[in-house]
Amino acid sequence: MKIVIGCDHGGFELKEVIKKFLSNEMKVTPDDVGTFSNDSVDYPDIGIKVAKKVQSGEFERGILICGTGIGMSIVANRFPKIRAALCHDTYTARMSREHNNSNILVIGGRITEENLTKEIVRIWLASKFQGGRHQRRLDEITDMENTIISN
Ligand code: RB5
Protein backbone atom coordinates (compact mmCIF):
# COMPACT_ATOMS: atom_id res chain seq x y z
CA MET A 1 0.00 0.00 0.00
CA LYS A 2 1.33 3.45 -0.93
CA ILE A 3 1.07 5.92 1.95
CA VAL A 4 1.90 9.62 2.02
CA ILE A 5 2.52 11.35 5.34
CA GLY A 6 2.82 14.98 6.36
CA CYS A 7 2.70 17.22 9.41
CA ASP A 8 3.26 20.73 10.70
CA HIS A 9 5.56 21.59 13.60
CA GLY A 10 2.87 20.50 16.07
CA GLY A 11 2.98 17.02 14.61
CA PHE A 12 6.64 16.67 13.70
CA GLU A 13 7.72 14.44 16.58
CA LEU A 14 4.75 12.11 16.23
CA LYS A 15 5.27 11.91 12.47
CA GLU A 16 8.77 10.57 13.08
CA VAL A 17 7.34 7.96 15.48
CA ILE A 18 4.72 6.92 12.92
CA LYS A 19 7.30 6.69 10.13
CA LYS A 20 9.52 4.39 12.19
CA PHE A 21 6.54 2.28 13.18
CA LEU A 22 5.41 1.96 9.56
CA SER A 23 8.87 0.98 8.31
CA ASN A 24 9.86 -1.34 11.15
CA GLU A 25 6.59 -3.03 12.06
CA MET A 26 4.27 -2.61 9.07
CA LYS A 27 6.98 -2.91 6.40
CA VAL A 28 5.70 0.17 4.57
CA THR A 29 7.89 3.16 3.81
CA PRO A 30 5.67 6.22 3.55
CA ASP A 31 6.41 9.13 1.24
CA ASP A 32 7.16 12.07 3.54
CA VAL A 33 6.16 15.54 2.30
CA GLY A 34 7.39 17.31 5.45
CA THR A 35 7.73 19.25 7.57
CA PHE A 36 11.17 18.09 8.63
CA SER A 37 11.83 20.00 11.87
CA ASN A 38 10.14 21.70 14.82
CA ASP A 39 10.30 25.08 13.06
CA SER A 40 6.92 26.69 12.65
CA VAL A 41 5.12 26.11 9.34
CA ASP A 42 1.53 26.60 8.16
CA TYR A 43 -0.47 23.39 8.31
CA PRO A 44 -2.54 24.14 5.14
CA ASP A 45 0.61 23.94 2.99
CA ILE A 46 1.23 20.36 4.08
CA GLY A 47 -2.41 19.30 4.30
CA ILE A 48 -2.97 20.41 0.71
CA LYS A 49 0.03 18.40 -0.53
CA VAL A 50 -1.13 15.19 1.12
CA ALA A 51 -4.78 15.65 0.15
CA LYS A 52 -3.86 16.23 -3.52
CA LYS A 53 -1.70 13.11 -3.63
CA VAL A 54 -4.51 10.95 -2.26
CA GLN A 55 -7.19 12.67 -4.33
CA SER A 56 -5.24 12.02 -7.55
CA GLY A 57 -4.83 8.32 -6.73
CA GLU A 58 -1.05 8.57 -6.63
CA PHE A 59 -1.30 7.34 -3.03
CA GLU A 60 -3.99 5.07 -1.64
CA ARG A 61 -3.83 6.50 1.88
CA GLY A 62 -2.52 9.54 3.70
CA ILE A 63 -1.62 10.39 7.27
CA LEU A 64 -1.62 13.96 8.58
CA ILE A 65 -0.54 15.25 11.97
CA CYS A 66 -0.82 18.75 13.42
CA GLY A 67 -1.10 19.91 17.03
CA THR A 68 -4.76 19.06 17.50
CA GLY A 69 -5.50 17.37 14.18
CA ILE A 70 -8.29 19.86 13.62
CA GLY A 71 -6.57 22.17 11.13
CA MET A 72 -5.39 19.27 8.98
CA SER A 73 -8.90 17.77 9.04
CA ILE A 74 -10.47 21.02 7.89
CA VAL A 75 -7.98 21.38 5.04
CA ALA A 76 -8.07 17.78 3.79
CA ASN A 77 -11.86 17.46 3.86
CA ARG A 78 -12.21 20.40 1.47
CA PHE A 79 -10.95 18.15 -1.34
CA PRO A 80 -13.51 16.03 -3.20
CA LYS A 81 -12.86 12.29 -2.75
CA ILE A 82 -11.01 12.91 0.53
CA ARG A 83 -12.48 11.39 3.65
CA ALA A 84 -10.15 12.50 6.42
CA ALA A 85 -10.82 11.15 9.90
CA LEU A 86 -9.44 12.70 13.06
CA CYS A 87 -9.06 9.70 15.35
CA HIS A 88 -8.33 9.80 19.06
CA ASP A 89 -8.69 6.10 19.79
CA THR A 90 -8.72 2.70 18.12
CA TYR A 91 -12.53 2.57 17.95
CA THR A 92 -12.82 5.72 15.85
CA ALA A 93 -9.90 4.52 13.71
CA ARG A 94 -11.68 1.23 12.97
CA MET A 95 -15.08 2.81 12.41
CA SER A 96 -13.62 5.46 10.12
CA ARG A 97 -12.51 2.64 7.84
CA GLU A 98 -15.48 0.26 8.20
CA HIS A 99 -18.22 2.88 7.87
CA ASN A 100 -16.60 5.94 6.28
CA ASN A 101 -13.90 4.38 4.10
CA SER A 102 -11.52 7.06 5.39
CA ASN A 103 -8.52 7.57 3.14
CA ILE A 104 -6.63 10.02 5.34
CA LEU A 105 -5.96 9.43 9.02
CA VAL A 106 -5.47 12.57 11.09
CA ILE A 107 -3.82 12.55 14.51
CA GLY A 108 -3.31 15.30 17.07
CA GLY A 109 0.41 15.44 17.77
CA ARG A 110 -0.11 17.28 21.05
CA ILE A 111 -2.95 15.01 22.12
CA THR A 112 -2.31 11.37 21.33
CA GLU A 113 0.60 9.60 22.98
CA GLU A 114 3.02 7.42 21.03
CA ASN A 115 1.86 3.90 21.87
CA LEU A 116 -1.79 4.73 21.33
CA THR A 117 -0.87 6.39 18.02
CA LYS A 118 0.84 3.20 16.84
CA GLU A 119 -2.25 1.15 17.70
CA ILE A 120 -4.49 3.66 15.92
CA VAL A 121 -2.32 3.44 12.80
CA ARG A 122 -2.16 -0.37 12.95
CA ILE A 123 -5.94 -0.72 13.24
CA TRP A 124 -6.66 1.97 10.65
CA LEU A 125 -4.48 0.13 8.12
CA ALA A 126 -5.96 -3.29 8.92
CA SER A 127 -9.65 -2.37 8.95
CA LYS A 128 -11.76 -2.86 5.83
CA PHE A 129 -14.62 -0.78 4.46
CA GLN A 130 -17.89 -2.67 4.91
CA GLY A 131 -19.77 -1.26 1.89
CA GLY A 132 -23.54 -1.87 1.73
CA ARG A 133 -25.54 0.91 3.39
CA HIS A 134 -22.28 2.72 4.10
CA GLN A 135 -21.50 2.88 0.39
CA ARG A 136 -24.94 4.43 -0.23
CA ARG A 137 -24.11 7.16 2.28
CA LEU A 138 -20.73 7.82 0.70
CA ASP A 139 -22.45 8.02 -2.69
CA GLU A 140 -24.63 10.80 -1.26
CA ILE A 141 -21.47 12.69 -0.34
CA THR A 142 -20.06 12.16 -3.85
CA ASP A 143 -23.33 13.46 -5.36
CA MET A 144 -23.05 16.53 -3.15
CA GLU A 145 -19.45 17.08 -4.25
CA ASN A 146 -20.44 16.80 -7.90
CA THR A 147 -23.32 19.25 -7.41
CA ILE A 148 -21.01 21.79 -5.77
CA ILE A 149 -18.39 21.41 -8.54
CA SER A 150 -20.94 21.85 -11.35
CA ASN A 151 -22.56 24.97 -9.78
C1 RB5 B 1 0.05 25.07 15.48
O1 RB5 B 1 0.38 25.78 16.61
C2 RB5 B 1 -1.35 24.51 15.58
O2 RB5 B 1 -2.28 25.54 15.45
C3 RB5 B 1 -1.58 23.44 14.54
O3 RB5 B 1 -0.64 22.44 14.70
C4 RB5 B 1 -2.93 22.74 14.57
O4 RB5 B 1 -3.22 22.28 15.85
C5 RB5 B 1 -4.03 23.46 13.96
O5 RB5 B 1 -5.18 22.98 13.91
JSON list of C-alpha atoms and ligand atoms in Angstrom, two decimals:
[
{"chain": "A", "resi": 1, "resn": "MET", "atom": "CA", "xyz": [0.00, 0.00, 0.00]},
{"chain": "A", "resi": 2, "resn": "LYS", "atom": "CA", "xyz": [1.33, 3.45, -0.93]},
{"chain": "A", "resi": 3, "resn": "ILE", "atom": "CA", "xyz": [1.07, 5.92, 1.95]},
{"chain": "A", "resi": 4, "resn": "VAL", "atom": "CA", "xyz": [1.90, 9.62, 2.02]},
{"chain": "A", "resi": 5, "resn": "ILE", "atom": "CA", "xyz": [2.52, 11.35, 5.34]},
{"chain": "A", "resi": 6, "resn": "GLY", "atom": "CA", "xyz": [2.82, 14.98, 6.36]},
{"chain": "A", "resi": 7, "resn": "CYS", "atom": "CA", "xyz": [2.70, 17.22, 9.41]},
{"chain": "A", "resi": 8, "resn": "ASP", "atom": "CA", "xyz": [3.26, 20.73, 10.70]},
{"chain": "A", "resi": 9, "resn": "HIS", "atom": "CA", "xyz": [5.56, 21.59, 13.60]},
{"chain": "A", "resi": 10, "resn": "GLY", "atom": "CA", "xyz": [2.87, 20.50, 16.07]},
{"chain": "A", "resi": 11, "resn": "GLY", "atom": "CA", "xyz": [2.98, 17.02, 14.61]},
{"chain": "A", "resi": 12, "resn": "PHE", "atom": "CA", "xyz": [6.64, 16.67, 13.70]},
{"chain": "A", "resi": 13, "resn": "GLU", "atom": "CA", "xyz": [7.72, 14.44, 16.58]},
{"chain": "A", "resi": 14, "resn": "LEU", "atom": "CA", "xyz": [4.75, 12.11, 16.23]},
{"chain": "A", "resi": 15, "resn": "LYS", "atom": "CA", "xyz": [5.27, 11.91, 12.47]},
{"chain": "A", "resi": 16, "resn": "GLU", "atom": "CA", "xyz": [8.77, 10.57, 13.08]},
{"chain": "A", "resi": 17, "resn": "VAL", "atom": "CA", "xyz": [7.34, 7.96, 15.48]},
{"chain": "A", "resi": 18, "resn": "ILE", "atom": "CA", "xyz": [4.72, 6.92, 12.92]},
{"chain": "A", "resi": 19, "resn": "LYS", "atom": "CA", "xyz": [7.30, 6.69, 10.13]},
{"chain": "A", "resi": 20, "resn": "LYS", "atom": "CA", "xyz": [9.52, 4.39, 12.19]},
{"chain": "A", "resi": 21, "resn": "PHE", "atom": "CA", "xyz": [6.54, 2.28, 13.18]},
{"chain": "A", "resi": 22, "resn": "LEU", "atom": "CA", "xyz": [5.41, 1.96, 9.56]},
{"chain": "A", "resi": 23, "resn": "SER", "atom": "CA", "xyz": [8.87, 0.98, 8.31]},
{"chain": "A", "resi": 24, "resn": "ASN", "atom": "CA", "xyz": [9.86, -1.34, 11.15]},
{"chain": "A", "resi": 25, "resn": "GLU", "atom": "CA", "xyz": [6.59, -3.03, 12.06]},
{"chain": "A", "resi": 26, "resn": "MET", "atom": "CA", "xyz": [4.27, -2.61, 9.07]},
{"chain": "A", "resi": 27, "resn": "LYS", "atom": "CA", "xyz": [6.98, -2.91, 6.40]},
{"chain": "A", "resi": 28, "resn": "VAL", "atom": "CA", "xyz": [5.70, 0.17, 4.57]},
{"chain": "A", "resi": 29, "resn": "THR", "atom": "CA", "xyz": [7.89, 3.16, 3.81]},
{"chain": "A", "resi": 30, "resn": "PRO", "atom": "CA", "xyz": [5.67, 6.22, 3.55]},
{"chain": "A", "resi": 31, "resn": "ASP", "atom": "CA", "xyz": [6.41, 9.13, 1.24]},
{"chain": "A", "resi": 32, "resn": "ASP", "atom": "CA", "xyz": [7.16, 12.07, 3.54]},
{"chain": "A", "resi": 33, "resn": "VAL", "atom": "CA", "xyz": [6.16, 15.54, 2.30]},
{"chain": "A", "resi": 34, "resn": "GLY", "atom": "CA", "xyz": [7.39, 17.31, 5.45]},
{"chain": "A", "resi": 35, "resn": "THR", "atom": "CA", "xyz": [7.73, 19.25, 7.57]},
{"chain": "A", "resi": 36, "resn": "PHE", "atom": "CA", "xyz": [11.17, 18.09, 8.63]},
{"chain": "A", "resi": 37, "resn": "SER", "atom": "CA", "xyz": [11.83, 20.00, 11.87]},
{"chain": "A", "resi": 38, "resn": "ASN", "atom": "CA", "xyz": [10.14, 21.70, 14.82]},
{"chain": "A", "resi": 39, "resn": "ASP", "atom": "CA", "xyz": [10.30, 25.08, 13.06]},
{"chain": "A", "resi": 40, "resn": "SER", "atom": "CA", "xyz": [6.92, 26.69, 12.65]},
{"chain": "A", "resi": 41, "resn": "VAL", "atom": "CA", "xyz": [5.12, 26.11, 9.34]},
{"chain": "A", "resi": 42, "resn": "ASP", "atom": "CA", "xyz": [1.53, 26.60, 8.16]},
{"chain": "A", "resi": 43, "resn": "TYR", "atom": "CA", "xyz": [-0.47, 23.39, 8.31]},
{"chain": "A", "resi": 44, "resn": "PRO", "atom": "CA", "xyz": [-2.54, 24.14, 5.14]},
{"chain": "A", "resi": 45, "resn": "ASP", "atom": "CA", "xyz": [0.61, 23.94, 2.99]},
{"chain": "A", "resi": 46, "resn": "ILE", "atom": "CA", "xyz": [1.23, 20.36, 4.08]},
{"chain": "A", "resi": 47, "resn": "GLY", "atom": "CA", "xyz": [-2.41, 19.30, 4.30]},
{"chain": "A", "resi": 48, "resn": "ILE", "atom": "CA", "xyz": [-2.97, 20.41, 0.71]},
{"chain": "A", "resi": 49, "resn": "LYS", "atom": "CA", "xyz": [0.03, 18.40, -0.53]},
{"chain": "A", "resi": 50, "resn": "VAL", "atom": "CA", "xyz": [-1.13, 15.19, 1.12]},
{"chain": "A", "resi": 51, "resn": "ALA", "atom": "CA", "xyz": [-4.78, 15.65, 0.15]},
{"chain": "A", "resi": 52, "resn": "LYS", "atom": "CA", "xyz": [-3.86, 16.23, -3.52]},
{"chain": "A", "resi": 53, "resn": "LYS", "atom": "CA", "xyz": [-1.70, 13.11, -3.63]},
{"chain": "A", "resi": 54, "resn": "VAL", "atom": "CA", "xyz": [-4.51, 10.95, -2.26]},
{"chain": "A", "resi": 55, "resn": "GLN", "atom": "CA", "xyz": [-7.19, 12.67, -4.33]},
{"chain": "A", "resi": 56, "resn": "SER", "atom": "CA", "xyz": [-5.24, 12.02, -7.55]},
{"chain": "A", "resi": 57, "resn": "GLY", "atom": "CA", "xyz": [-4.83, 8.32, -6.73]},
{"chain": "A", "resi": 58, "resn": "GLU", "atom": "CA", "xyz": [-1.05, 8.57, -6.63]},
{"chain": "A", "resi": 59, "resn": "PHE", "atom": "CA", "xyz": [-1.30, 7.34, -3.03]},
{"chain": "A", "resi": 60, "resn": "GLU", "atom": "CA", "xyz": [-3.99, 5.07, -1.64]},
{"chain": "A", "resi": 61, "resn": "ARG", "atom": "CA", "xyz": [-3.83, 6.50, 1.88]},
{"chain": "A", "resi": 62, "resn": "GLY", "atom": "CA", "xyz": [-2.52, 9.54, 3.70]},
{"chain": "A", "resi": 63, "resn": "ILE", "atom": "CA", "xyz": [-1.62, 10.39, 7.27]},
{"chain": "A", "resi": 64, "resn": "LEU", "atom": "CA", "xyz": [-1.62, 13.96, 8.58]},
{"chain": "A", "resi": 65, "resn": "ILE", "atom": "CA", "xyz": [-0.54, 15.25, 11.97]},
{"chain": "A", "resi": 66, "resn": "CYS", "atom": "CA", "xyz": [-0.82, 18.75, 13.42]},
{"chain": "A", "resi": 67, "resn": "GLY", "atom": "CA", "xyz": [-1.10, 19.91, 17.03]},
{"chain": "A", "resi": 68, "resn": "THR", "atom": "CA", "xyz": [-4.76, 19.06, 17.50]},
{"chain": "A", "resi": 69, "resn": "GLY", "atom": "CA", "xyz": [-5.50, 17.37, 14.18]},
{"chain": "A", "resi": 70, "resn": "ILE", "atom": "CA", "xyz": [-8.29, 19.86, 13.62]},
{"chain": "A", "resi": 71, "resn": "GLY", "atom": "CA", "xyz": [-6.57, 22.17, 11.13]},
{"chain": "A", "resi": 72, "resn": "MET", "atom": "CA", "xyz": [-5.39, 19.27, 8.98]},
{"chain": "A", "resi": 73, "resn": "SER", "atom": "CA", "xyz": [-8.90, 17.77, 9.04]},
{"chain": "A", "resi": 74, "resn": "ILE", "atom": "CA", "xyz": [-10.47, 21.02, 7.89]},
{"chain": "A", "resi": 75, "resn": "VAL", "atom": "CA", "xyz": [-7.98, 21.38, 5.04]},
{"chain": "A", "resi": 76, "resn": "ALA", "atom": "CA", "xyz": [-8.07, 17.78, 3.79]},
{"chain": "A", "resi": 77, "resn": "ASN", "atom": "CA", "xyz": [-11.86, 17.46, 3.86]},
{"chain": "A", "resi": 78, "resn": "ARG", "atom": "CA", "xyz": [-12.21, 20.40, 1.47]},
{"chain": "A", "resi": 79, "resn": "PHE", "atom": "CA", "xyz": [-10.95, 18.15, -1.34]},
{"chain": "A", "resi": 80, "resn": "PRO", "atom": "CA", "xyz": [-13.51, 16.03, -3.20]},
{"chain": "A", "resi": 81, "resn": "LYS", "atom": "CA", "xyz": [-12.86, 12.29, -2.75]},
{"chain": "A", "resi": 82, "resn": "ILE", "atom": "CA", "xyz": [-11.01, 12.91, 0.53]},
{"chain": "A", "resi": 83, "resn": "ARG", "atom": "CA", "xyz": [-12.48, 11.39, 3.65]},
{"chain": "A", "resi": 84, "resn": "ALA", "atom": "CA", "xyz": [-10.15, 12.50, 6.42]},
{"chain": "A", "resi": 85, "resn": "ALA", "atom": "CA", "xyz": [-10.82, 11.15, 9.90]},
{"chain": "A", "resi": 86, "resn": "LEU", "atom": "CA", "xyz": [-9.44, 12.70, 13.06]},
{"chain": "A", "resi": 87, "resn": "CYS", "atom": "CA", "xyz": [-9.06, 9.70, 15.35]},
{"chain": "A", "resi": 88, "resn": "HIS", "atom": "CA", "xyz": [-8.33, 9.80, 19.06]},
{"chain": "A", "resi": 89, "resn": "ASP", "atom": "CA", "xyz": [-8.69, 6.10, 19.79]},
{"chain": "A", "resi": 90, "resn": "THR", "atom": "CA", "xyz": [-8.72, 2.70, 18.12]},
{"chain": "A", "resi": 91, "resn": "TYR", "atom": "CA", "xyz": [-12.53, 2.57, 17.95]},
{"chain": "A", "resi": 92, "resn": "THR", "atom": "CA", "xyz": [-12.82, 5.72, 15.85]},
{"chain": "A", "resi": 93, "resn": "ALA", "atom": "CA", "xyz": [-9.90, 4.52, 13.71]},
{"chain": "A", "resi": 94, "resn": "ARG", "atom": "CA", "xyz": [-11.68, 1.23, 12.97]},
{"chain": "A", "resi": 95, "resn": "MET", "atom": "CA", "xyz": [-15.08, 2.81, 12.41]},
{"chain": "A", "resi": 96, "resn": "SER", "atom": "CA", "xyz": [-13.62, 5.46, 10.12]},
{"chain": "A", "resi": 97, "resn": "ARG", "atom": "CA", "xyz": [-12.51, 2.64, 7.84]},
{"chain": "A", "resi": 98, "resn": "GLU", "atom": "CA", "xyz": [-15.48, 0.26, 8.20]},
{"chain": "A", "resi": 99, "resn": "HIS", "atom": "CA", "xyz": [-18.22, 2.88, 7.87]},
{"chain": "A", "resi": 100, "resn": "ASN", "atom": "CA", "xyz": [-16.60, 5.94, 6.28]},
{"chain": "A", "resi": 101, "resn": "ASN", "atom": "CA", "xyz": [-13.90, 4.38, 4.10]},
{"chain": "A", "resi": 102, "resn": "SER", "atom": "CA", "xyz": [-11.52, 7.06, 5.39]},
{"chain": "A", "resi": 103, "resn": "ASN", "atom": "CA", "xyz": [-8.52, 7.57, 3.14]},
{"chain": "A", "resi": 104, "resn": "ILE", "atom": "CA", "xyz": [-6.63, 10.02, 5.34]},
{"chain": "A", "resi": 105, "resn": "LEU", "atom": "CA", "xyz": [-5.96, 9.43, 9.02]},
{"chain": "A", "resi": 106, "resn": "VAL", "atom": "CA", "xyz": [-5.47, 12.57, 11.09]},
{"chain": "A", "resi": 107, "resn": "ILE", "atom": "CA", "xyz": [-3.82, 12.55, 14.51]},
{"chain": "A", "resi": 108, "resn": "GLY", "atom": "CA", "xyz": [-3.31, 15.30, 17.07]},
{"chain": "A", "resi": 109, "resn": "GLY", "atom": "CA", "xyz": [0.41, 15.44, 17.77]},
{"chain": "A", "resi": 110, "resn": "ARG", "atom": "CA", "xyz": [-0.11, 17.28, 21.05]},
{"chain": "A", "resi": 111, "resn": "ILE", "atom": "CA", "xyz": [-2.95, 15.01, 22.12]},
{"chain": "A", "resi": 112, "resn": "THR", "atom": "CA", "xyz": [-2.31, 11.37, 21.33]},
{"chain": "A", "resi": 113, "resn": "GLU", "atom": "CA", "xyz": [0.60, 9.60, 22.98]},
{"chain": "A", "resi": 114, "resn": "GLU", "atom": "CA", "xyz": [3.02, 7.42, 21.03]},
{"chain": "A", "resi": 115, "resn": "ASN", "atom": "CA", "xyz": [1.86, 3.90, 21.87]},
{"chain": "A", "resi": 116, "resn": "LEU", "atom": "CA", "xyz": [-1.79, 4.73, 21.33]},
{"chain": "A", "resi": 117, "resn": "THR", "atom": "CA", "xyz": [-0.87, 6.39, 18.02]},
{"chain": "A", "resi": 118, "resn": "LYS", "atom": "CA", "xyz": [0.84, 3.20, 16.84]},
{"chain": "A", "resi": 119, "resn": "GLU", "atom": "CA", "xyz": [-2.25, 1.15, 17.70]},
{"chain": "A", "resi": 120, "resn": "ILE", "atom": "CA", "xyz": [-4.49, 3.66, 15.92]},
{"chain": "A", "resi": 121, "resn": "VAL", "atom": "CA", "xyz": [-2.32, 3.44, 12.80]},
{"chain": "A", "resi": 122, "resn": "ARG", "atom": "CA", "xyz": [-2.16, -0.37, 12.95]},
{"chain": "A", "resi": 123, "resn": "ILE", "atom": "CA", "xyz": [-5.94, -0.72, 13.24]},
{"chain": "A", "resi": 124, "resn": "TRP", "atom": "CA", "xyz": [-6.66, 1.97, 10.65]},
{"chain": "A", "resi": 125, "resn": "LEU", "atom": "CA", "xyz": [-4.48, 0.13, 8.12]},
{"chain": "A", "resi": 126, "resn": "ALA", "atom": "CA", "xyz": [-5.96, -3.29, 8.92]},
{"chain": "A", "resi": 127, "resn": "SER", "atom": "CA", "xyz": [-9.65, -2.37, 8.95]},
{"chain": "A", "resi": 128, "resn": "LYS", "atom": "CA", "xyz": [-11.76, -2.86, 5.83]},
{"chain": "A", "resi": 129, "resn": "PHE", "atom": "CA", "xyz": [-14.62, -0.78, 4.46]},
{"chain": "A", "resi": 130, "resn": "GLN", "atom": "CA", "xyz": [-17.89, -2.67, 4.91]},
{"chain": "A", "resi": 131, "resn": "GLY", "atom": "CA", "xyz": [-19.77, -1.26, 1.89]},
{"chain": "A", "resi": 132, "resn": "GLY", "atom": "CA", "xyz": [-23.54, -1.87, 1.73]},
{"chain": "A", "resi": 133, "resn": "ARG", "atom": "CA", "xyz": [-25.54, 0.91, 3.39]},
{"chain": "A", "resi": 134, "resn": "HIS", "atom": "CA", "xyz": [-22.28, 2.72, 4.10]},
{"chain": "A", "resi": 135, "resn": "GLN", "atom": "CA", "xyz": [-21.50, 2.88, 0.39]},
{"chain": "A", "resi": 136, "resn": "ARG", "atom": "CA", "xyz": [-24.94, 4.43, -0.23]},
{"chain": "A", "resi": 137, "resn": "ARG", "atom": "CA", "xyz": [-24.11, 7.16, 2.28]},
{"chain": "A", "resi": 138, "resn": "LEU", "atom": "CA", "xyz": [-20.73, 7.82, 0.70]},
{"chain": "A", "resi": 139, "resn": "ASP", "atom": "CA", "xyz": [-22.45, 8.02, -2.69]},
{"chain": "A", "resi": 140, "resn": "GLU", "atom": "CA", "xyz": [-24.63, 10.80, -1.26]},
{"chain": "A", "resi": 141, "resn": "ILE", "atom": "CA", "xyz": [-21.47, 12.69, -0.34]},
{"chain": "A", "resi": 142, "resn": "THR", "atom": "CA", "xyz": [-20.06, 12.16, -3.85]},
{"chain": "A", "resi": 143, "resn": "ASP", "atom": "CA", "xyz": [-23.33, 13.46, -5.36]},
{"chain": "A", "resi": 144, "resn": "MET", "atom": "CA", "xyz": [-23.05, 16.53, -3.15]},
{"chain": "A", "resi": 145, "resn": "GLU", "atom": "CA", "xyz": [-19.45, 17.08, -4.25]},
{"chain": "A", "resi": 146, "resn": "ASN", "atom": "CA", "xyz": [-20.44, 16.80, -7.90]},
{"chain": "A", "resi": 147, "resn": "THR", "atom": "CA", "xyz": [-23.32, 19.25, -7.41]},
{"chain": "A", "resi": 148, "resn": "ILE", "atom": "CA", "xyz": [-21.01, 21.79, -5.77]},
{"chain": "A", "resi": 149, "resn": "ILE", "atom": "CA", "xyz": [-18.39, 21.41, -8.54]},
{"chain": "A", "resi": 150, "resn": "SER", "atom": "CA", "xyz": [-20.94, 21.85, -11.35]},
{"chain": "A", "resi": 151, "resn": "ASN", "atom": "CA", "xyz": [-22.56, 24.97, -9.78]},
{"chain": "B", "resi": 1, "resn": "RB5", "atom": "C1", "xyz": [0.05, 25.07, 15.48]},
{"chain": "B", "resi": 1, "resn": "RB5", "atom": "O1", "xyz": [0.38, 25.78, 16.61]},
{"chain": "B", "resi": 1, "resn": "RB5", "atom": "C2", "xyz": [-1.35, 24.51, 15.58]},
{"chain": "B", "resi": 1, "resn": "RB5", "atom": "O2", "xyz": [-2.28, 25.54, 15.45]},
{"chain": "B", "resi": 1, "resn": "RB5", "atom": "C3", "xyz": [-1.58, 23.44, 14.54]},
{"chain": "B", "resi": 1, "resn": "RB5", "atom": "O3", "xyz": [-0.64, 22.44, 14.70]},
{"chain": "B", "resi": 1, "resn": "RB5", "atom": "C4", "xyz": [-2.93, 22.74, 14.57]},
{"chain": "B", "resi": 1, "resn": "RB5", "atom": "O4", "xyz": [-3.22, 22.28, 15.85]},
{"chain": "B", "resi": 1, "resn": "RB5", "atom": "C5", "xyz": [-4.03, 23.46, 13.96]},
{"chain": "B", "resi": 1, "resn": "RB5", "atom": "O5", "xyz": [-5.18, 22.98, 13.91]}
]
